[in-house]
């Protein structure tokens, strides 16, 4: 007998928040929405176990006798009730969606008035909704589509008189909104095609042919997002740093003129550009921090209120590298709760250790790393990188840390060889990090070796972890070595 948690109704119910659960309860109790009196009782029994429904006391037989006390237990009868509850929940979600979408309500009402030949109400309602939408400074793609549909309803109304008035025809407005809708959506698709061609092996979209058609339609059309796409496509074609900075300045200046979806698309694309320029050495990692801050401010980096692990760690690294520790502290306190709960503690402990490292409190960094057991594979990996960095810096200060550092090199390499969760390229990137660290440490230890041994150490290195940090340490080791007396 399948577990209750595997039923469609409970799976859907797990996604409800408290306010939705309360509204659904009221929905089931309304005779206009539901006629099965067993459904409110079912929900009432389940609410106490929401949202996980993992209490061992919650099983099908107990639930059956609580909701349907009369008669012998029947798995089939309970399953039928759960299926009916699921259908009721589906209808409730549709009702909620329509209730929350004012534009959708007005569009549906316009169609109803037209179908019932209530022309005065139809035209009055439709023109009022058009006026409301066009008064908005920023429209999303659904609102452009809504305006097109409203103008289309007016133009194709059975009453031909409004359509035949000279200069009063909405056909021009129809064309403008459908063009704008096409241009915005097509540009997003072309941008995604180009990104996939660049990043995913085996992808081969004919983005240039699509771009040619897009440029023809977009000629003479001016819109903040379309202007940004023009700059973006030029950047992708020529990849000049000056184009990047021009696009970045334009995005910052026009951010408030974009809807939420366009903000997110343009900002994430620009962050990808920034990362590419950082990897090529044309930008410093700290150049990305203002964009991440803008993304947090506008909410563009949050998906359903959540922050991804990669975004969280990147912001901590970037802010600490820049030395803006007050901002790092603010970020950790504000956004740690926005990452997924299973990795939240690992995120917090790693962030505190990373901040201590960049504040040069190396002993505190090691203390945090050694006292916390990282549970997720990603943080097990990056915490070892941080561990290596802390030991390396302590070794540059105090030769007595040489033993700990070289032992950790060996332990890190063995751990990488054991862990099969990582791809070959990922393991190679972190293994190369350890190898370069060891080479720099050996150079620091051997006072008789000349600087020419390390001058070419990082040349042609791109796929290596913590490349910027390695470059800094290389320069520091060479500087320290130049003033170090040979050991006798």
Short mmCIF file of N, CA and C in Angstrom, two decimals, residues 41-106:
data_model
loop_
_atom_site.label_atom_id
_atom_site.label_comp_id
_atom_site.label_asym_id
_atom_site.label_seq_id
_atom_site.Cartn_x
_atom_site.Cartn_y
_atom_site.Cartn_z
N UNK A 41 -13.14 17.78 6.45
CA UNK A 41 -12.66 16.94 7.55
C UNK A 41 -11.29 16.35 7.22
N UNK A 42 -11.11 15.94 5.98
CA UNK A 42 -9.81 15.40 5.55
C UNK A 42 -8.71 16.45 5.72
N UNK A 43 -8.96 17.65 5.24
CA UNK A 43 -7.96 18.71 5.35
C UNK A 43 -7.70 19.05 6.81
N UNK A 44 -8.75 19.07 7.62
CA UNK A 44 -8.61 19.40 9.04
C UNK A 44 -7.68 18.40 9.74
N UNK A 45 -7.78 17.12 9.37
CA UNK A 45 -6.92 16.10 9.99
C UNK A 45 -5.48 16.20 9.49
N UNK A 46 -5.32 16.64 8.26
CA UNK A 46 -3.98 16.69 7.67
C UNK A 46 -3.20 17.95 8.04
N UNK A 47 -3.90 19.04 8.36
CA UNK A 47 -3.24 20.33 8.59
C UNK A 47 -2.20 20.26 9.70
N UNK A 48 -2.48 19.48 10.73
CA UNK A 48 -1.56 19.41 11.87
C UNK A 48 -0.21 18.79 11.49
N UNK A 49 -0.17 18.08 10.37
CA UNK A 49 1.07 17.43 9.93
C UNK A 49 1.75 18.19 8.78
N UNK A 50 1.16 19.31 8.39
CA UNK A 50 1.70 20.12 7.28
C UNK A 50 3.00 20.79 7.73
N UNK A 51 4.06 20.92 6.90
CA UNK A 51 4.06 20.61 5.46
C UNK A 51 4.69 19.26 5.10
N UNK A 52 5.32 18.57 6.06
CA UNK A 52 6.12 17.39 5.68
C UNK A 52 5.31 16.09 5.73
N UNK A 53 4.28 16.05 6.54
CA UNK A 53 3.43 14.85 6.64
C UNK A 53 4.26 13.59 6.93
N UNK A 54 5.25 13.72 7.82
CA UNK A 54 6.16 12.61 8.08
C UNK A 54 5.96 11.99 9.47
N UNK A 55 4.87 12.36 10.15
CA UNK A 55 4.61 11.78 11.47
C UNK A 55 4.23 10.30 11.32
N UNK A 56 4.86 9.42 12.11
CA UNK A 56 4.55 7.98 11.97
C UNK A 56 3.09 7.64 12.28
N UNK A 57 2.40 8.51 13.01
CA UNK A 57 0.99 8.26 13.32
C UNK A 57 0.09 8.52 12.12
N UNK A 58 0.63 9.20 11.12
CA UNK A 58 -0.18 9.51 9.95
C UNK A 58 -0.06 8.37 8.94
N UNK A 59 -1.02 7.48 8.95
CA UNK A 59 -1.07 6.42 7.94
C UNK A 59 -2.49 6.34 7.40
N UNK A 60 -2.68 5.56 6.38
CA UNK A 60 -3.96 5.52 5.69
C UNK A 60 -5.10 5.02 6.58
N UNK A 61 -4.82 4.00 7.36
CA UNK A 61 -5.91 3.43 8.17
C UNK A 61 -6.37 4.39 9.25
N UNK A 62 -5.43 5.02 9.96
CA UNK A 62 -5.80 5.99 10.99
C UNK A 62 -6.55 7.16 10.37
N UNK A 63 -6.06 7.63 9.22
CA UNK A 63 -6.71 8.75 8.56
C UNK A 63 -8.12 8.38 8.13
N UNK A 64 -8.29 7.16 7.65
CA UNK A 64 -9.61 6.71 7.19
C UNK A 64 -10.63 6.79 8.33
N UNK A 65 -10.28 6.26 9.49
CA UNK A 65 -11.24 6.21 10.60
C UNK A 65 -11.49 7.60 11.20
N UNK A 66 -10.53 8.53 11.02
CA UNK A 66 -10.75 9.90 11.51
C UNK A 66 -11.69 10.67 10.58
N UNK A 67 -11.60 10.39 9.29
CA UNK A 67 -12.39 11.14 8.31
C UNK A 67 -13.70 10.41 7.98
N UNK A 68 -13.62 9.09 7.90
CA UNK A 68 -14.79 8.27 7.53
C UNK A 68 -15.01 7.21 8.61
N UNK A 69 -15.51 7.60 9.76
CA UNK A 69 -15.57 6.67 10.90
C UNK A 69 -16.52 5.51 10.72
N UNK A 70 -17.46 5.62 9.82
CA UNK A 70 -18.44 4.56 9.63
C UNK A 70 -17.96 3.57 8.57
N UNK A 71 -18.08 2.31 8.88
CA UNK A 71 -17.72 1.30 7.91
C UNK A 71 -16.33 0.74 8.10
N UNK A 72 -16.03 -0.33 7.36
CA UNK A 72 -14.74 -1.00 7.43
C UNK A 72 -13.72 -0.25 6.58
N UNK A 73 -12.45 -0.32 7.04
CA UNK A 73 -11.38 0.38 6.30
C UNK A 73 -11.33 -0.11 4.85
N UNK A 74 -11.26 0.87 3.94
CA UNK A 74 -11.18 0.57 2.50
C UNK A 74 -10.13 1.48 1.87
N UNK A 75 -9.05 0.87 1.42
CA UNK A 75 -7.99 1.64 0.78
C UNK A 75 -8.52 2.33 -0.48
N UNK A 76 -9.36 1.62 -1.20
CA UNK A 76 -9.92 2.18 -2.44
C UNK A 76 -10.78 3.41 -2.14
N UNK A 77 -11.60 3.33 -1.09
CA UNK A 77 -12.47 4.45 -0.75
C UNK A 77 -11.66 5.68 -0.34
N UNK A 78 -10.60 5.45 0.45
CA UNK A 78 -9.75 6.57 0.86
C UNK A 78 -9.02 7.17 -0.35
N UNK A 79 -8.55 6.31 -1.25
CA UNK A 79 -7.87 6.81 -2.45
C UNK A 79 -8.82 7.65 -3.31
N UNK A 80 -10.07 7.24 -3.39
CA UNK A 80 -11.04 8.03 -4.15
C UNK A 80 -11.24 9.40 -3.51
N UNK A 81 -11.27 9.43 -2.17
CA UNK A 81 -11.43 10.71 -1.48
C UNK A 81 -10.20 11.60 -1.69
N UNK A 82 -9.02 11.01 -1.64
CA UNK A 82 -7.79 11.78 -1.88
C UNK A 82 -7.74 12.30 -3.32
N UNK A 83 -8.22 11.51 -4.26
CA UNK A 83 -8.27 11.96 -5.66
C UNK A 83 -9.23 13.13 -5.81
N UNK A 84 -10.38 13.04 -5.14
CA UNK A 84 -11.34 14.14 -5.21
C UNK A 84 -10.76 15.40 -4.55
N UNK A 85 -10.02 15.20 -3.47
CA UNK A 85 -9.37 16.34 -2.80
C UNK A 85 -8.34 17.00 -3.72
N UNK A 86 -7.62 16.18 -4.47
CA UNK A 86 -6.63 16.72 -5.40
C UNK A 86 -7.31 17.56 -6.48
N UNK A 87 -8.42 17.08 -7.02
CA UNK A 87 -9.15 17.84 -8.04
C UNK A 87 -9.67 19.15 -7.47
N UNK A 88 -10.12 19.12 -6.21
CA UNK A 88 -10.58 20.35 -5.56
C UNK A 88 -9.42 21.32 -5.38
N UNK A 89 -8.25 20.80 -5.04
CA UNK A 89 -7.07 21.66 -4.87
C UNK A 89 -6.66 22.30 -6.19
N UNK A 90 -6.77 21.54 -7.28
CA UNK A 90 -6.47 22.10 -8.60
C UNK A 90 -7.40 23.26 -8.93
N UNK A 91 -8.70 23.06 -8.69
CA UNK A 91 -9.67 24.13 -8.96
C UNK A 91 -9.39 25.35 -8.08
N UNK A 92 -9.01 25.10 -6.84
CA UNK A 92 -8.68 26.19 -5.92
C UNK A 92 -7.50 27.01 -6.45
N UNK A 93 -6.46 26.34 -6.94
CA UNK A 93 -5.29 27.05 -7.46
C UNK A 93 -5.65 27.89 -8.67
N UNK A 94 -6.51 27.36 -9.54
CA UNK A 94 -6.96 28.13 -10.70
C UNK A 94 -7.73 29.36 -10.24
N UNK A 95 -8.62 29.17 -9.28
CA UNK A 95 -9.40 30.28 -8.74
C UNK A 95 -8.48 31.34 -8.13
N UNK A 96 -7.48 30.89 -7.36
CA UNK A 96 -6.54 31.83 -6.74
C UNK A 96 -5.77 32.61 -7.79
N UNK A 97 -5.35 31.91 -8.84
CA UNK A 97 -4.58 32.57 -9.90
C UNK A 97 -5.41 33.66 -10.57
N UNK A 98 -6.65 33.34 -10.91
CA UNK A 98 -7.53 34.32 -11.55
C UNK A 98 -7.82 35.47 -10.59
N UNK A 99 -8.03 35.15 -9.31
CA UNK A 99 -8.34 36.19 -8.32
C UNK A 99 -7.20 37.17 -8.15
N UNK A 100 -5.97 36.70 -8.34
CA UNK A 100 -4.79 37.55 -8.14
C UNK A 100 -4.37 38.29 -9.41
N UNK A 101 -4.97 37.96 -10.55
CA UNK A 101 -4.56 38.55 -11.83
C UNK A 101 -5.65 39.49 -12.34
N UNK A 102 -5.51 40.77 -12.02
CA UNK A 102 -6.53 41.76 -12.38
C UNK A 102 -6.66 41.89 -13.89
N UNK A 103 -5.54 41.88 -14.60
CA UNK A 103 -5.59 42.02 -16.06
C UNK A 103 -6.32 40.85 -16.70
N UNK A 104 -6.08 39.66 -16.20
CA UNK A 104 -6.77 38.48 -16.73
C UNK A 104 -8.27 38.57 -16.48
N UNK A 105 -8.65 39.05 -15.32
CA UNK A 105 -10.08 39.22 -15.01
C UNK A 105 -10.73 40.18 -16.01
N UNK A 106 -10.07 41.32 -16.27
CA UNK A 106 -10.63 42.32 -17.17
C UNK A 106 -10.72 41.78 -18.60
#
